[in-house]
XYZ file of N, CA and C in Angstrom:
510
model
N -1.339 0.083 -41.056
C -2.221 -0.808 -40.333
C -2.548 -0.163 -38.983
N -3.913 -0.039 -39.127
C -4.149 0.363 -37.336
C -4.064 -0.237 -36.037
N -3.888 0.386 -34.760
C -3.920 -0.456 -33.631
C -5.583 -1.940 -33.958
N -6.100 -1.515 -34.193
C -7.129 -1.993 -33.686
C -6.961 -3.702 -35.282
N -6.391 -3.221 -35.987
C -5.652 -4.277 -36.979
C -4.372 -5.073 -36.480
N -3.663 -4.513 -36.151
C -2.304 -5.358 -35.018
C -3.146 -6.446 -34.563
N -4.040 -5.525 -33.719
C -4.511 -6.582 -32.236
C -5.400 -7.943 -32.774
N -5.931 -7.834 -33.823
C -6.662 -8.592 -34.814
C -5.785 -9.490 -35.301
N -4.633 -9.133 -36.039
C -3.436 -10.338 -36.321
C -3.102 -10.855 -35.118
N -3.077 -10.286 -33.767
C -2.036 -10.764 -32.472
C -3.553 -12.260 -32.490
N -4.778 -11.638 -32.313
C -5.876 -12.552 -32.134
C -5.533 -14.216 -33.395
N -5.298 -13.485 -34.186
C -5.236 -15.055 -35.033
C -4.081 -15.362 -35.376
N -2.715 -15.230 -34.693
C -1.717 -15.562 -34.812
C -1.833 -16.208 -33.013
N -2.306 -15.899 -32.499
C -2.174 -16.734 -31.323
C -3.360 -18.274 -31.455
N -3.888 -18.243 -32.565
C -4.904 -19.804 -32.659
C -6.063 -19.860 -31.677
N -6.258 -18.382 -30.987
C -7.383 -18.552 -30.164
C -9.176 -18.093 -30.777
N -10.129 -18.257 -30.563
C -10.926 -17.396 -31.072
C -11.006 -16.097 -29.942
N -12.144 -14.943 -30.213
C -12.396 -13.986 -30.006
C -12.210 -14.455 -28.246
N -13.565 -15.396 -27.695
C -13.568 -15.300 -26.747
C -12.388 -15.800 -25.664
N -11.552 -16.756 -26.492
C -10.842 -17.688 -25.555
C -9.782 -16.516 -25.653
N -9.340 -15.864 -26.786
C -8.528 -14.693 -26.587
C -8.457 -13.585 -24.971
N -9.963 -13.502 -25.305
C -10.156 -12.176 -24.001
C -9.942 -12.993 -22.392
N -10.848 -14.751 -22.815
C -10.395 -15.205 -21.323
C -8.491 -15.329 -20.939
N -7.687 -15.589 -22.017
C -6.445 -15.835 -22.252
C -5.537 -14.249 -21.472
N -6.313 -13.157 -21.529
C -5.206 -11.808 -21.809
C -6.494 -11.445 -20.177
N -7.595 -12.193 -20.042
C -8.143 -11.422 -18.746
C -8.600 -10.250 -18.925
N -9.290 -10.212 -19.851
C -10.489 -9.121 -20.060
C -11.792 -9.629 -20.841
N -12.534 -8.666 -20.392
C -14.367 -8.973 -20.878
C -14.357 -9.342 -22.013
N -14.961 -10.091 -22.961
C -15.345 -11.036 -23.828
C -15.751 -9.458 -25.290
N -16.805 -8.771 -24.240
C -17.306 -7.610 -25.107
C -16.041 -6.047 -25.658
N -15.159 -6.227 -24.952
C -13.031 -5.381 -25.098
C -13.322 -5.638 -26.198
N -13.055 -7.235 -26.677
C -12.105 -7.794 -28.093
C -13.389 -7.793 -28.982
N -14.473 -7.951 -29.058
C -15.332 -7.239 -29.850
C -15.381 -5.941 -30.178
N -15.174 -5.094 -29.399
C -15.449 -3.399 -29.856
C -14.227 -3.064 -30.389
N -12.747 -4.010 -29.904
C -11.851 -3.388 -30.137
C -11.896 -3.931 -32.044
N -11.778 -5.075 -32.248
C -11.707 -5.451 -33.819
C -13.010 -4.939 -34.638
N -13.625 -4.657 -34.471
C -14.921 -3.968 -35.203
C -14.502 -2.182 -34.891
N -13.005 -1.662 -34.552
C -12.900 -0.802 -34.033
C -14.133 0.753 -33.595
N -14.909 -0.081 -32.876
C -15.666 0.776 -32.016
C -15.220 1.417 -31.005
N -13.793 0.819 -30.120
C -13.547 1.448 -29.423
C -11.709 1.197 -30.176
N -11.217 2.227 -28.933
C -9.414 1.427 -28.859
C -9.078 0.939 -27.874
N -8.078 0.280 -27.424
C -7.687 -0.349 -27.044
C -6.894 0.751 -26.046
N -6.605 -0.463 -24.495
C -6.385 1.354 -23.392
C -4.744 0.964 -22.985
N -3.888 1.194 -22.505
C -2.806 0.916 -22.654
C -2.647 -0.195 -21.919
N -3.360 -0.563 -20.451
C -3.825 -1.216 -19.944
C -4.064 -2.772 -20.726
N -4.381 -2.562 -21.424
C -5.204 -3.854 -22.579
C -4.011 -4.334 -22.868
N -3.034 -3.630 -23.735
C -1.998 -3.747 -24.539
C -0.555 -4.260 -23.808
N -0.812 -3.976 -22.769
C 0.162 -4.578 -21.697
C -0.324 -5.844 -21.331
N -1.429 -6.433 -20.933
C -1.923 -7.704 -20.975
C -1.707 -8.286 -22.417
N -1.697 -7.873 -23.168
C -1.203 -9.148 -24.280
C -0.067 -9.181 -24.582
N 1.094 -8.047 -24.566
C 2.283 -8.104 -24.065
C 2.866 -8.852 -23.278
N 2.126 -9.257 -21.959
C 2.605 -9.780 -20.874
C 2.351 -11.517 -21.116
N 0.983 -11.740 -22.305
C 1.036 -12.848 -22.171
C 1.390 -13.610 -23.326
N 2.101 -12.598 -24.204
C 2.703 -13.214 -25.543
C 3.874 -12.105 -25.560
N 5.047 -12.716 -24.854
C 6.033 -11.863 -24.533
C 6.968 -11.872 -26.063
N 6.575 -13.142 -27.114
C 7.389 -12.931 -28.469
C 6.763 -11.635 -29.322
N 5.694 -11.094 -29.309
C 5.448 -9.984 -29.902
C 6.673 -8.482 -29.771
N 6.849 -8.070 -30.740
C 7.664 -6.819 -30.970
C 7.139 -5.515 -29.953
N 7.666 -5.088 -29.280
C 7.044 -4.208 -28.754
C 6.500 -2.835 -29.487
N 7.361 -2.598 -30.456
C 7.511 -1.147 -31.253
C 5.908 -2.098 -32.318
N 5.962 -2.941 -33.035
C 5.379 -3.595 -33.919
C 3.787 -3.195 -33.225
N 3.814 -3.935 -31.666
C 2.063 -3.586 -31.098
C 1.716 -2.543 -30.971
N 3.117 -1.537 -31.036
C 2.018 0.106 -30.466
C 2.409 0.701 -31.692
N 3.245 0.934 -32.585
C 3.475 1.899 -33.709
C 3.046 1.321 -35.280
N 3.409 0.266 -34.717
C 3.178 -1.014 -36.344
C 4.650 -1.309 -37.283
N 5.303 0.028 -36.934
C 6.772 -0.380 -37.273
C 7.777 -1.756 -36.665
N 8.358 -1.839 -37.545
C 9.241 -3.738 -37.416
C 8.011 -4.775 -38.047
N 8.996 -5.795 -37.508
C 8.049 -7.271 -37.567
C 7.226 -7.288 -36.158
N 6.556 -8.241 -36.422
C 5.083 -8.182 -35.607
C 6.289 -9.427 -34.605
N 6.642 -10.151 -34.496
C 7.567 -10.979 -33.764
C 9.080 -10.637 -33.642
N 9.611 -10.518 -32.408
C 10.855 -10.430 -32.025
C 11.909 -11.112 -32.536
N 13.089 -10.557 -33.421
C 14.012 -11.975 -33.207
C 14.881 -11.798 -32.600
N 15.132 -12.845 -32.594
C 16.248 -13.698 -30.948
C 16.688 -14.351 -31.469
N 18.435 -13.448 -30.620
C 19.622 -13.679 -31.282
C 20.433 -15.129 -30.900
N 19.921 -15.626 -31.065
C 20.390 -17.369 -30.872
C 20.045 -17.421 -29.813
N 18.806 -17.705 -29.233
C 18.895 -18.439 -27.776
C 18.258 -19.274 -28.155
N 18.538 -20.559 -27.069
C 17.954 -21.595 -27.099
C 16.246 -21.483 -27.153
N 15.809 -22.099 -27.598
C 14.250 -22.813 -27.554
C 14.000 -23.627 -26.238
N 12.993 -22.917 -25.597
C 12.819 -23.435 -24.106
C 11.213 -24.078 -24.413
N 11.198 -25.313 -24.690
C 10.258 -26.314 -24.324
C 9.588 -26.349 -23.304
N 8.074 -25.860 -23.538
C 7.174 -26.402 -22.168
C 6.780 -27.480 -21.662
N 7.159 -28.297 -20.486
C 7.336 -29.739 -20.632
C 6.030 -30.132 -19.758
N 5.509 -30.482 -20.229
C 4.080 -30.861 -19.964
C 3.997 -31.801 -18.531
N 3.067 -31.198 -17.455
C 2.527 -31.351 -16.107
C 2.570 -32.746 -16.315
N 3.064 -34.017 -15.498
C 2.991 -35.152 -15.022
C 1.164 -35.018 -14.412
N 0.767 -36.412 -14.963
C -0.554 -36.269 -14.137
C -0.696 -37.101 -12.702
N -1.439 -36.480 -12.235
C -1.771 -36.675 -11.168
C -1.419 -38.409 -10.570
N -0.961 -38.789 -9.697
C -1.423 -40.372 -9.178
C -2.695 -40.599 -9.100
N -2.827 -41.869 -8.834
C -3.803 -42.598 -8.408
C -4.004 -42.654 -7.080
N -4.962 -41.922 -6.592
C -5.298 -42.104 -4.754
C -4.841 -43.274 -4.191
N -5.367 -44.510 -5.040
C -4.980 -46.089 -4.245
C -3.849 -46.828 -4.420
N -3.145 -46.013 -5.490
C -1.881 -46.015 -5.509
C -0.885 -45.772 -4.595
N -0.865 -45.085 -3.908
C -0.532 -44.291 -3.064
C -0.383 -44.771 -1.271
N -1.650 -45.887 -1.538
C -1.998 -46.687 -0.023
C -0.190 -48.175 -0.467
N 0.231 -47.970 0.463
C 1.463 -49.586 0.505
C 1.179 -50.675 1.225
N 0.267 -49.983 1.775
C -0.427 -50.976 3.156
C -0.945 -52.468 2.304
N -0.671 -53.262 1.768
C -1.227 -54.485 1.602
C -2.351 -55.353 2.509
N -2.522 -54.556 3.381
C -3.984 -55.421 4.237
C -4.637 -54.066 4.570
N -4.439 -53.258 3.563
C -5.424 -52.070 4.013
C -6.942 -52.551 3.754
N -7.831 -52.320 4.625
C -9.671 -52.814 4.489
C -9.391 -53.913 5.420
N -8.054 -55.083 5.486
C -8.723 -56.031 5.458
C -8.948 -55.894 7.392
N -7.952 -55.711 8.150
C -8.164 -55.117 9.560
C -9.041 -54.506 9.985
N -9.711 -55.015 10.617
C -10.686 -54.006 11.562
C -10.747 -53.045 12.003
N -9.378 -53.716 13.334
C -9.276 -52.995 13.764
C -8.889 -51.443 14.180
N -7.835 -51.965 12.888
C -7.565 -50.340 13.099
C -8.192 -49.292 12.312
N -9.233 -50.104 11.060
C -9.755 -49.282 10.392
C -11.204 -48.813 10.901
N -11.150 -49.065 12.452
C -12.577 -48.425 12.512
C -12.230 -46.624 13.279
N -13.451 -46.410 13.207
C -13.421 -44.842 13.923
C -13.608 -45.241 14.796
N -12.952 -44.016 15.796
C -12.937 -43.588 17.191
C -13.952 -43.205 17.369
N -14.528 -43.086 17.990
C -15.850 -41.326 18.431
C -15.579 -40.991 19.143
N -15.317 -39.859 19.083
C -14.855 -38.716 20.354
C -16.086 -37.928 20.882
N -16.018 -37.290 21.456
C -17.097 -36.298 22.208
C -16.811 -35.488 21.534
N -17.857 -35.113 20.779
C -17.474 -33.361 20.129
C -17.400 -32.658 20.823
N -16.637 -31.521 20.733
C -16.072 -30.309 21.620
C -17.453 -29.569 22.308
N -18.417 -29.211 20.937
C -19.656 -28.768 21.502
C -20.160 -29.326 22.497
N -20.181 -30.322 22.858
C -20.635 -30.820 24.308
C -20.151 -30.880 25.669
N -19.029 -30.026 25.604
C -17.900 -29.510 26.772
C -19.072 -28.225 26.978
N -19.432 -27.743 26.943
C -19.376 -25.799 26.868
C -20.858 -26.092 28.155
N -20.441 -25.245 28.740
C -21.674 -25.110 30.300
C -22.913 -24.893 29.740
N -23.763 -25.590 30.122
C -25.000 -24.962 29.493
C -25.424 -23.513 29.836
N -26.266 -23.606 29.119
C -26.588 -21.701 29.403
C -27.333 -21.233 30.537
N -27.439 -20.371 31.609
C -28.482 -20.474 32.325
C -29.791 -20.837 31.821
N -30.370 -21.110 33.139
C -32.083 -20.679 33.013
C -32.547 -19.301 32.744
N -31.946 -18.486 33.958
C -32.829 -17.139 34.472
C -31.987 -16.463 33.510
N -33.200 -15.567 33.770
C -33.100 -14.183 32.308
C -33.091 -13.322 32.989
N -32.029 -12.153 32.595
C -32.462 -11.106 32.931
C -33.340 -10.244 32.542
N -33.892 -9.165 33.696
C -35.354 -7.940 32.951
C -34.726 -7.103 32.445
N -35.031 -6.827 31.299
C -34.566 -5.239 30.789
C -35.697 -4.290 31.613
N -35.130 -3.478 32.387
C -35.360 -2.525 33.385
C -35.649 -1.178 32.722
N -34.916 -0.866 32.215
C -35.108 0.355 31.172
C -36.010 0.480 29.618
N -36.087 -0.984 29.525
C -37.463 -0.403 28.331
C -38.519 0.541 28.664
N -38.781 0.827 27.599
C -40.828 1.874 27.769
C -41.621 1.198 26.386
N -42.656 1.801 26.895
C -43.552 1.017 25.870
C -43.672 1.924 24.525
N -43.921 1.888 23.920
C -44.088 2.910 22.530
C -45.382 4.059 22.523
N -45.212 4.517 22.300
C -46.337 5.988 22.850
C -47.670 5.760 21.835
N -48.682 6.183 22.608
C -49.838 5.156 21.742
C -49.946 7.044 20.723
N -51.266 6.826 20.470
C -51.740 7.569 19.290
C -52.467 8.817 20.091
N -52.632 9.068 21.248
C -53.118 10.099 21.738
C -53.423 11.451 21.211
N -52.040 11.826 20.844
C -51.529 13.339 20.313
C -52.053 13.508 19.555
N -52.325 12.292 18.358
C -52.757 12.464 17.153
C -54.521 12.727 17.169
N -54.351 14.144 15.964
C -55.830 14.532 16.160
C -56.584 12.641 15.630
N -58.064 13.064 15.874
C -58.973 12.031 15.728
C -59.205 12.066 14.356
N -60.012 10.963 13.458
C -59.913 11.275 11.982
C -60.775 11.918 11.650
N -61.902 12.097 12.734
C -63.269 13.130 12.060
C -62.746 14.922 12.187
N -61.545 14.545 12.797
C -61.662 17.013 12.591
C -60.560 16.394 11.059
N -60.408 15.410 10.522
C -59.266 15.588 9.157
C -60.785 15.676 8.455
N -61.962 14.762 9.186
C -63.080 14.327 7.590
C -64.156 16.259 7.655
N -63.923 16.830 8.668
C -64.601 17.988 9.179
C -63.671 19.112 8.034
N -62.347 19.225 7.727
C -61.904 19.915 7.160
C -62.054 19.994 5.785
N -62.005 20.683 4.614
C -62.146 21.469 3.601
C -61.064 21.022 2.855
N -61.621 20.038 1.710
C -60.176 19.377 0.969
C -60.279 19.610 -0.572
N -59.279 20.112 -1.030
C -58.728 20.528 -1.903
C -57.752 19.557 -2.829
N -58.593 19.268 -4.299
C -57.359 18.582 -4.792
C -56.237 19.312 -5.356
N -55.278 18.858 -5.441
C -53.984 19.782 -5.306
C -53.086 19.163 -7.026
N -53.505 18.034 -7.307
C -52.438 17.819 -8.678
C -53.658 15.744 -9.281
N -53.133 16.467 -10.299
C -54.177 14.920 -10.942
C -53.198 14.377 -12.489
N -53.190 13.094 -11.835
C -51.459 12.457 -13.225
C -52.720 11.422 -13.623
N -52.621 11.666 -15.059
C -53.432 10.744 -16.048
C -52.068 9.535 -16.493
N -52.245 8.474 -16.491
C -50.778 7.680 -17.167
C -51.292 6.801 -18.265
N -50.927 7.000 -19.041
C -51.456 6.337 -20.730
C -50.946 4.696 -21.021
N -50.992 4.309 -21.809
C -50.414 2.868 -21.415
C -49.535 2.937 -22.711
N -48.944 3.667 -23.023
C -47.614 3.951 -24.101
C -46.863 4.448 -22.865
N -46.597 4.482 -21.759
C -46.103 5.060 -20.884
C -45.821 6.578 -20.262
N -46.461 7.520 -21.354
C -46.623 8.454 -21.190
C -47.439 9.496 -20.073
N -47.140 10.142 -19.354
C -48.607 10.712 -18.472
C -48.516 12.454 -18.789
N -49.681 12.517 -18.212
C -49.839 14.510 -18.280
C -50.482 14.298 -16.763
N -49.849 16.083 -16.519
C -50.245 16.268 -15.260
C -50.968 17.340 -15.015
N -52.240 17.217 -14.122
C -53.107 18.707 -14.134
C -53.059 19.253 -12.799
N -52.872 20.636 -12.705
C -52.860 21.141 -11.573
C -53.718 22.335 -11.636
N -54.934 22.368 -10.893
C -55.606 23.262 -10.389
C -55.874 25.217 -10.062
């Protein structure tokens, strides 16, 4: 049996499908596809995440295929996962028997928000002293000695609408 067959029994001996598998072990959805259609293998990396999260698997069994695919254990107890207590009830929780019904103490305070401590900002601005202005276009020749000069086409791209182009050069 190959790696990529192990990992396929580990998949349906754990009752998950493909995807809840890969969310279960914390890898991409598209791993446990390439790996059971063996397109790819599996990286050691991988194999340690399902190790880690189905610690009854054989170790020799996931990487060689030799033994049983499950560990046995030499009499230890069976450790029961004892299922999370749910949550209380928020209003459960209040003992106060005239809670709402007081006013007084159930109203808000208003405080001054902090933001309204802070100095206002000045008025006056300072000058930035050291700016310059941006250098106009002087230097640059005028556009009639570019329209006065002698122009030459230099390369010409035809583009086809199959996406293809040709290119002509002179």
């Amino acid at each position: 049996m190959s790696l990529n067959d192990r990992i396929s029994k580990v998949i349906a001996y754990s009752g998950l499908t493909s995807s809840e598998f890969a969310d279960e072990i914390d890898v991409q959805r598209s791993n446990i596809s390439h790996i059971t259609s063996g397109r790819n293998k599996p990286s050691l990396d991988f194999i340690i995440k399902i190790k880690e999260r189905f610690p009854d698997l054989d170790w020799d069994w996931l990487i060689t295929g030799k033994g049983e695919m499950l560990q046995k254990k030499a009499d230890e107890p069976v450790v029961e996962k004892t299922p999370r207590p749910s949550l209380p009830d928020l209003f459960s929780l209040i003992d106060d028997q005239n809670f709402g019904i007081t006013e007084s103490e159930d109203t808000i305070k208003s405080e001054t928000p902090r933001e309204s401590n802070i100095p206002g900002a000045s008025a006056k601005r300072e000058k930035i002293s050291d700016s310059q202005r941006l250098e106009t276009e002087k230097d640059s020749q005028p556009a009639q000695a570019v329209a006065n000069q002698e122009v030459k086409v230099k390369r010409i791209v035809l583009f086809f609408d199959n996406g293809k182009f040709e290119t002509f050069e002179p």
